[in-house]
PDB file of C-alpha atoms in Angstrom:
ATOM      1  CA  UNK A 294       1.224 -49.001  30.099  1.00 70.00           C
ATOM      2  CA  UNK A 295       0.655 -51.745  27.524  1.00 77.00           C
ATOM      3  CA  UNK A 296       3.703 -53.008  24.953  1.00 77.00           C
ATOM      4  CA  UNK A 297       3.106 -51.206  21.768  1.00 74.00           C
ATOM      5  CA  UNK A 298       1.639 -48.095  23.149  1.00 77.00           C
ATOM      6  CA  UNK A 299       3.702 -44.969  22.901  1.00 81.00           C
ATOM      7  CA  UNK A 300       4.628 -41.714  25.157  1.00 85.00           C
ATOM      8  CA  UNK A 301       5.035 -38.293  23.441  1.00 87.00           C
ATOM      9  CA  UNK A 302       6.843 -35.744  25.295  1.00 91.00           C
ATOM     10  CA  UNK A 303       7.911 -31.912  25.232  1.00 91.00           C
ATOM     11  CA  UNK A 304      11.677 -31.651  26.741  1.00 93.00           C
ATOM     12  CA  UNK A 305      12.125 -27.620  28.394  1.00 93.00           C
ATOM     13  CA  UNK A 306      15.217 -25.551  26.828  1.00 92.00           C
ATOM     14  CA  UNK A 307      17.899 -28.431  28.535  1.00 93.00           C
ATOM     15  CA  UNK A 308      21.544 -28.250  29.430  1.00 96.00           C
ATOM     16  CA  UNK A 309      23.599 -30.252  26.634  1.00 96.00           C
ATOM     17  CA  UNK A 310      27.642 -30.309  27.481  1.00 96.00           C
ATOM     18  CA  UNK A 311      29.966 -32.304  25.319  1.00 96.00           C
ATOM     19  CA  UNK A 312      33.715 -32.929  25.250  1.00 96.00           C
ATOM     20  CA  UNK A 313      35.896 -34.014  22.665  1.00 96.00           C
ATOM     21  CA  UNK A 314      38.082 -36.882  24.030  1.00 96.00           C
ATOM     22  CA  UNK A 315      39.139 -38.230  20.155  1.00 96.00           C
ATOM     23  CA  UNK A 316      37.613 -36.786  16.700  1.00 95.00           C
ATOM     24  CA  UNK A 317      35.225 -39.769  17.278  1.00 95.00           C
ATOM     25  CA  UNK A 318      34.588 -39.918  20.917  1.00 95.00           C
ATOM     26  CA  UNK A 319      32.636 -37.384  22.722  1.00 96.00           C
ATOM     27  CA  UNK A 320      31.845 -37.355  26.597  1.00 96.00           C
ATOM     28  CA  UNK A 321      27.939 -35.707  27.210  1.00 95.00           C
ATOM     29  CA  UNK A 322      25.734 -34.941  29.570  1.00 96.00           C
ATOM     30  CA  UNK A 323      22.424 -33.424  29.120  1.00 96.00           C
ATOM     31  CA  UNK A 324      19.391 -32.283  31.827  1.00 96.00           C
ATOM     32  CA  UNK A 325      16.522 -30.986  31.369  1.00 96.00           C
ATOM     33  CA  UNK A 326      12.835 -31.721  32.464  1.00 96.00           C
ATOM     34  CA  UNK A 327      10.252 -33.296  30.387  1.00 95.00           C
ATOM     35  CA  UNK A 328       6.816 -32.934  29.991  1.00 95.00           C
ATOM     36  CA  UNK A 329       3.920 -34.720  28.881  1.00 91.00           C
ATOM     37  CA  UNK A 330       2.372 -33.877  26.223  1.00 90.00           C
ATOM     38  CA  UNK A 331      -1.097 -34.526  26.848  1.00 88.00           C
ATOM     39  CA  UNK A 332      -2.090 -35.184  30.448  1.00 88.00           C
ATOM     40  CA  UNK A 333      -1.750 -38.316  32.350  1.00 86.00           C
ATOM     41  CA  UNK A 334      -5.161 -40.138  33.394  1.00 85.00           C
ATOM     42  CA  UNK A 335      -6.433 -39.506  37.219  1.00 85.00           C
ATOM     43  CA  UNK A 336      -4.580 -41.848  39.362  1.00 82.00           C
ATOM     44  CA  UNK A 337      -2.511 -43.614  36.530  1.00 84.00           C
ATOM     45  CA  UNK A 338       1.132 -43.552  36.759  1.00 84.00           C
ATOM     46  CA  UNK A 339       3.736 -44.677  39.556  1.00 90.00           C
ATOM     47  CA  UNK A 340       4.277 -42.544  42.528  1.00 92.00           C
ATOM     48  CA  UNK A 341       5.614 -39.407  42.291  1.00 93.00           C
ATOM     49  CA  UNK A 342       9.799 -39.896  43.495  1.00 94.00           C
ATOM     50  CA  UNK A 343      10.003 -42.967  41.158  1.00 96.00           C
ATOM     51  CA  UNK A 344      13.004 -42.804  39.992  1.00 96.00           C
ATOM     52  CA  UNK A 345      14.413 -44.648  36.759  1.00 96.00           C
ATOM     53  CA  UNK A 346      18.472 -45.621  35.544  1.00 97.00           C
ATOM     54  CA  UNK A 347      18.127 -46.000  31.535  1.00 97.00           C
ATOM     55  CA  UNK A 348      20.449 -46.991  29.390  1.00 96.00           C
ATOM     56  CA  UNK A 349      20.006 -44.832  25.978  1.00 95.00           C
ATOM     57  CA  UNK A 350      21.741 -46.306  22.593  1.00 90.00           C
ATOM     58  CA  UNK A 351      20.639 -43.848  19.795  1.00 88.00           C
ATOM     59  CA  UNK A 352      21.866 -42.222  16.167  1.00 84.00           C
ATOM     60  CA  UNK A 353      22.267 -38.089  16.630  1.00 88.00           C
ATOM     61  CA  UNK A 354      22.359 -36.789  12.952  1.00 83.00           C
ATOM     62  CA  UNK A 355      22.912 -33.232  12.082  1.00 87.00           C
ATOM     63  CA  UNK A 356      22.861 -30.834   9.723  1.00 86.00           C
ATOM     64  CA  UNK A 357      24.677 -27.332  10.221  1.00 90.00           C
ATOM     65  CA  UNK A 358      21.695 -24.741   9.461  1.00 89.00           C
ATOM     66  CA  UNK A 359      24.398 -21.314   9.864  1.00 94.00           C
ATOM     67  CA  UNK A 360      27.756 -20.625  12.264  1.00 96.00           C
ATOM     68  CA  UNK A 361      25.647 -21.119  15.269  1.00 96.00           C
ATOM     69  CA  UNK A 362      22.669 -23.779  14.535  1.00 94.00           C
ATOM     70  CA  UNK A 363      22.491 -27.361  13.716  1.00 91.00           C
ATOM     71  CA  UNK A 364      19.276 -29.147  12.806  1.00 86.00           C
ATOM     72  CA  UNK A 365      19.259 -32.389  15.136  1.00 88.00           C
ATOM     73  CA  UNK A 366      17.419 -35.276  14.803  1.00 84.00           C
ATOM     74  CA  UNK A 367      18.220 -38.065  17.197  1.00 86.00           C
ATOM     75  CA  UNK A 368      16.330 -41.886  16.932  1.00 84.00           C
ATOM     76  CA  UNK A 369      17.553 -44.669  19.133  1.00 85.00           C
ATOM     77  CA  UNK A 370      16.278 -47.350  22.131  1.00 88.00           C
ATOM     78  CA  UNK A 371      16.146 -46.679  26.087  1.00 93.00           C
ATOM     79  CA  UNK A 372      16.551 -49.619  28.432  1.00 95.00           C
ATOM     80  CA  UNK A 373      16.227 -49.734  32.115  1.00 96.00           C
ATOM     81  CA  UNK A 374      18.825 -51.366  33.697  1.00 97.00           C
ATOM     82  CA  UNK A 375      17.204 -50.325  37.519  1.00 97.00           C
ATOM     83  CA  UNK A 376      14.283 -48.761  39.220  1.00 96.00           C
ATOM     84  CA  UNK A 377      13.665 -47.022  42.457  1.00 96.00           C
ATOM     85  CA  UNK A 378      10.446 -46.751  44.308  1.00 96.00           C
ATOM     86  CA  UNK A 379       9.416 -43.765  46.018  1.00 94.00           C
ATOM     87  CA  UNK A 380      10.399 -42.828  49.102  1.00 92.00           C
ATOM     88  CA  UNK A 381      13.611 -45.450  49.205  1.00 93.00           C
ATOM     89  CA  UNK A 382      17.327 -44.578  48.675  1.00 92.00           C
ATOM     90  CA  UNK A 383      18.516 -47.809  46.818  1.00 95.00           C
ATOM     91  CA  UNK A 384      17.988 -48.734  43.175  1.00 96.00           C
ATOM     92  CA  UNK A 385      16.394 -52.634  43.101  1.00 96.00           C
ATOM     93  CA  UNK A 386      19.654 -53.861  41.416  1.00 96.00           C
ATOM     94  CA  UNK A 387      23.028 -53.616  42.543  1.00 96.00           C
ATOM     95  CA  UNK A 388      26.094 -51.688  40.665  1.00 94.00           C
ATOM     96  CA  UNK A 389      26.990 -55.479  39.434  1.00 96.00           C
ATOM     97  CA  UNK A 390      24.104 -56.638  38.617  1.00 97.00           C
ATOM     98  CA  UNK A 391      23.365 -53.439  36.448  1.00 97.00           C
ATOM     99  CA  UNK A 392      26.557 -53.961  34.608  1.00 97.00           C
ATOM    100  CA  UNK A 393      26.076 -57.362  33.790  1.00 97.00           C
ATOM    101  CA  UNK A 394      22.699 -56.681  32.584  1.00 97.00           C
ATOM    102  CA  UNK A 395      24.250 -53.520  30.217  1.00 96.00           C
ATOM    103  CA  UNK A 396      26.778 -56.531  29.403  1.00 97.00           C
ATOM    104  CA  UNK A 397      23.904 -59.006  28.279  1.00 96.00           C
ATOM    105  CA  UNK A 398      22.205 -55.593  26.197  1.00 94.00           C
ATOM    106  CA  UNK A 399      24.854 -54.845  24.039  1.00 94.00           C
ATOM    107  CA  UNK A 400      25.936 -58.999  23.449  1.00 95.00           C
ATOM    108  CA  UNK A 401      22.527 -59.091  22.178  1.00 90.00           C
ATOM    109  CA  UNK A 402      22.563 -55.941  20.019  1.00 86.00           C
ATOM    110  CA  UNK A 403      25.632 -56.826  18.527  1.00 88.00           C
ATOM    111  CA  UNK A 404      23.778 -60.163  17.547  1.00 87.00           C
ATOM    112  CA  UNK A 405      21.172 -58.218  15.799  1.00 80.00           C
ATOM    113  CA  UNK A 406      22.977 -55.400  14.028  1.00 80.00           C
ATOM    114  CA  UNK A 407      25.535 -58.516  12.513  1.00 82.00           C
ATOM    115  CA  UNK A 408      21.725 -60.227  11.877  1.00 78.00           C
ATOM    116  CA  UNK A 409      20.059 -57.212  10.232  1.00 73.00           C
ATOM    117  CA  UNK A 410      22.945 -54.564   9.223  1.00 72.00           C
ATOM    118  CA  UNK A 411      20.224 -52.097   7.463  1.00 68.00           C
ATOM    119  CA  UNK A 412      19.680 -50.880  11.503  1.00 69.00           C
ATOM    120  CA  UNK A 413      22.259 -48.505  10.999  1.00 72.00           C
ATOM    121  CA  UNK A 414      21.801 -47.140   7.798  1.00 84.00           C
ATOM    122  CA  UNK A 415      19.473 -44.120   7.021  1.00 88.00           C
ATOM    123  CA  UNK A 416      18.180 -43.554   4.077  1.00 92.00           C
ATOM    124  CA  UNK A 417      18.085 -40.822   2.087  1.00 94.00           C
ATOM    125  CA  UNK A 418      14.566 -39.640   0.394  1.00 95.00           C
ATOM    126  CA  UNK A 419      13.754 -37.344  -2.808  1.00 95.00           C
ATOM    127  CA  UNK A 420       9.917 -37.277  -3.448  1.00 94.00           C
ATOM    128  CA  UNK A 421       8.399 -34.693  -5.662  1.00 93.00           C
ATOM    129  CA  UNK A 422       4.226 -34.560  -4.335  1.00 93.00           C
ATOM    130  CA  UNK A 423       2.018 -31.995  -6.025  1.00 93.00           C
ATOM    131  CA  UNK A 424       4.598 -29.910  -8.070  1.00 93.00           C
ATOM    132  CA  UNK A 425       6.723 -29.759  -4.432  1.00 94.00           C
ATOM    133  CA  UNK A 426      10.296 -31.042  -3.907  1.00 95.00           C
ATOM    134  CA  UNK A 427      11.078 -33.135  -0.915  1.00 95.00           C
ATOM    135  CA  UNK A 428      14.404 -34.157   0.519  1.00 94.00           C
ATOM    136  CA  UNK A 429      15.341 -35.678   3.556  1.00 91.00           C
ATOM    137  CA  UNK A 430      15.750 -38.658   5.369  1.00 91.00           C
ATOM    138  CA  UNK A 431      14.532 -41.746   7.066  1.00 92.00           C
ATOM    139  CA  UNK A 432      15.845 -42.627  10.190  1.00 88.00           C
ATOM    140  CA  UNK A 433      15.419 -46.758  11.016  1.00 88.00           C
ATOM    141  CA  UNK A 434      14.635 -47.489  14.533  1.00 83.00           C
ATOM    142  CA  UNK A 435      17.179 -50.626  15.535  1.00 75.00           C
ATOM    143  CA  UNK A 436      14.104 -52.171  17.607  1.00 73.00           C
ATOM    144  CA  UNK A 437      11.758 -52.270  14.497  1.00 78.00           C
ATOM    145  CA  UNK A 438      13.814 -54.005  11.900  1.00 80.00           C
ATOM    146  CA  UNK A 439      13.632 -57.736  10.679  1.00 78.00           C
ATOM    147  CA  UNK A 440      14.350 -59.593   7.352  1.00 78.00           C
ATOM    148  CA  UNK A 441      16.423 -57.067   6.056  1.00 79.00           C
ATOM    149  CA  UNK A 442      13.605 -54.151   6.369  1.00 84.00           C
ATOM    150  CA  UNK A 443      12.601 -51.766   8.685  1.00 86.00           C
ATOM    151  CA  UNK A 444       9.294 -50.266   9.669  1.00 87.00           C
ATOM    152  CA  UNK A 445       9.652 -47.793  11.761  1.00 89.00           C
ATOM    153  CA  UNK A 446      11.611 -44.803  10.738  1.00 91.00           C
ATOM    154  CA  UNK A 447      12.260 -41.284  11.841  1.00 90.00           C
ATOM    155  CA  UNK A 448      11.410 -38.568   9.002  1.00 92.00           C
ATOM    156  CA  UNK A 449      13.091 -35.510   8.306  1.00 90.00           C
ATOM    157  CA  UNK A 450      11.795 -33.608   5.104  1.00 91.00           C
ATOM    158  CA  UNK A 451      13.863 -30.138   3.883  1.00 90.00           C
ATOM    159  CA  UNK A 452      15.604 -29.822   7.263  1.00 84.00           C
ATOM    160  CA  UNK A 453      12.038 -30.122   9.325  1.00 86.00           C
ATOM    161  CA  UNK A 454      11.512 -32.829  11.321  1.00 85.00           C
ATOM    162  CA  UNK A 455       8.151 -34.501  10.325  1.00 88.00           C
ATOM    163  CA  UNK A 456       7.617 -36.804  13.190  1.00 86.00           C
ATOM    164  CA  UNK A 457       8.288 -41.074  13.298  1.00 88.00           C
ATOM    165  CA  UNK A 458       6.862 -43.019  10.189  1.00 91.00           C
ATOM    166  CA  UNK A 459       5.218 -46.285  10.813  1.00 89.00           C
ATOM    167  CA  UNK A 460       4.067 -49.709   8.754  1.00 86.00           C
ATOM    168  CA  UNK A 461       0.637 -50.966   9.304  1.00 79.00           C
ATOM    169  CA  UNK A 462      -0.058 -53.616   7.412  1.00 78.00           C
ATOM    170  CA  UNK A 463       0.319 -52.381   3.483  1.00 80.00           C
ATOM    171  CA  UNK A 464      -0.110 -49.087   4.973  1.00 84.00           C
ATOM    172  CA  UNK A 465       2.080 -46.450   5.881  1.00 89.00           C
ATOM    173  CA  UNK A 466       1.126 -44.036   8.666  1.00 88.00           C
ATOM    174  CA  UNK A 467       3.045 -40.203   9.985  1.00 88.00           C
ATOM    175  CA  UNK A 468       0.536 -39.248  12.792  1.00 79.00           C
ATOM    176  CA  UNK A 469       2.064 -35.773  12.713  1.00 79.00           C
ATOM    177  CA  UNK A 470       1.603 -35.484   8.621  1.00 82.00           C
ATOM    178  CA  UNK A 471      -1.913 -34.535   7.609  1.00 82.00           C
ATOM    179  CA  UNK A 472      -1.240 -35.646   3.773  1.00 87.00           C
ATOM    180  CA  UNK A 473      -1.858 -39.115   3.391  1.00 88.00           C
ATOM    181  CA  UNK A 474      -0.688 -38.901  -0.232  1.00 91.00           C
ATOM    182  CA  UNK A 475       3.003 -37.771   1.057  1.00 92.00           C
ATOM    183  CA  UNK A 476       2.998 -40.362   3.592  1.00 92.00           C
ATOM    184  CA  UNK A 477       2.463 -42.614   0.658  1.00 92.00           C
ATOM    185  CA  UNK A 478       5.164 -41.454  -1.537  1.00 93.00           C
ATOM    186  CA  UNK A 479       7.324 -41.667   1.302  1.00 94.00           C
ATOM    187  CA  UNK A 480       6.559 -44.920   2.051  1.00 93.00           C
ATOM    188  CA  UNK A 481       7.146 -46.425  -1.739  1.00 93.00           C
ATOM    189  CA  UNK A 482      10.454 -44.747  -1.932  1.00 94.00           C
ATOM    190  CA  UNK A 483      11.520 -46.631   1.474  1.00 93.00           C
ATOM    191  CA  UNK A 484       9.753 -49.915   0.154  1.00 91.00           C
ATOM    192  CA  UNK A 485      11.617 -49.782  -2.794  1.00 92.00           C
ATOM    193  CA  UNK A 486      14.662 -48.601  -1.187  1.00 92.00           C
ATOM    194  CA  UNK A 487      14.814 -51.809   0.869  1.00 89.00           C
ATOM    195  CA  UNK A 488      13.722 -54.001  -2.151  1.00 87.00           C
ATOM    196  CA  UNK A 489      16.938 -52.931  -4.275  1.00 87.00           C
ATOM    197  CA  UNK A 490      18.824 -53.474  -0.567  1.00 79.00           C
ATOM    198  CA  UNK A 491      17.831 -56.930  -0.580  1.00 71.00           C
TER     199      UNK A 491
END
């Protein structure tokens, strides 16, 4: 698969277990399977038993919906820090070398987020379009930012998830949102957000 092209997935009903270590900290694990959500092309793909280690750094925002619902939206980057091909039993990097490529991750995403703080700030959106009231919020994706902007953002509009927002050029583009004009008045409202920013 080429650089720039994306995946879309449906995950089943999955497993998600957290403990509270500190008010802060929380140990998690999570399993489920995933499935595409198209289909994949005859004879594309790696063999099936391929197995993949990623590494997943991501924001989890929430927003309590009653005593036993939250919405969750979560927006973040995977990397692989080893592979194994099918049919063997080892990964093709060591236990060390995995760690000191983790190591060598997070040096370097420390360098950007102290480079481009706005990463890690979401903003928050209120856009009236055709006599209806939207509020929400854009997500940034850390991997899409530069110069103090970001152009790839997660959307959530009156606790719905609309789907990941995108720059193209002077354009902005929601695959998932029919209404170009709402895209648009989404899109000035982040614009200017990151103008006043600056």
């Amino acid at each position: 698969m080429k650089v720039g092209r994306t995946h879309h997935w449906y995950y089943d009903k999955g497993d998600w277990k957290e403990k509270k270590i500190t008010p802060e900290k929380w140990e998690l694990a999570y399993s489920t399977t995933k499935r595409r959500a198209g289909k994949a092309p005859e004879g594309s793909g790696v063999p099936v038993g391929t197995g993949y280690h990623w590494f997943i750094l991501a924001h989890q925002y929430v927003e309590k919906l009653n005593a036993n619902d939250y919405m969750t939206q979560m927006v973040g980057i995977k990397y692989k820090l080893a592979h194994k091909r099918a049919g063997k039993d080892s990964w093709n990097a060591a236990g060390n070398a995995q760690k000191k490529h983790l190591i060598e991750i997070l040096q370097s995403l420390i360098a950007e987020l102290e480079a481009d703080p706005e990463q890690l700030t979401p903003i928050p959106l209120k856009v009236e379009y055709k006599n209806k009231l939207y509020e929400g919020t854009a997500v940034p994706v850390p991997a899409a930012c530069e110069n103090g902007a970001c152009f790839d953002l997660d959307i959530t509009l009156n606790s719905k998830h609309i789907g990941m927002m995108r720059r193209a050029g002077d354009k902005w583009k929601i695959t998932e949102l029919k209404s170009q004009g709402l895209a648009n008045a989404i899109g000035e409202q982040i614009t200017q957000w990151y103008r006043k920013a600056a």
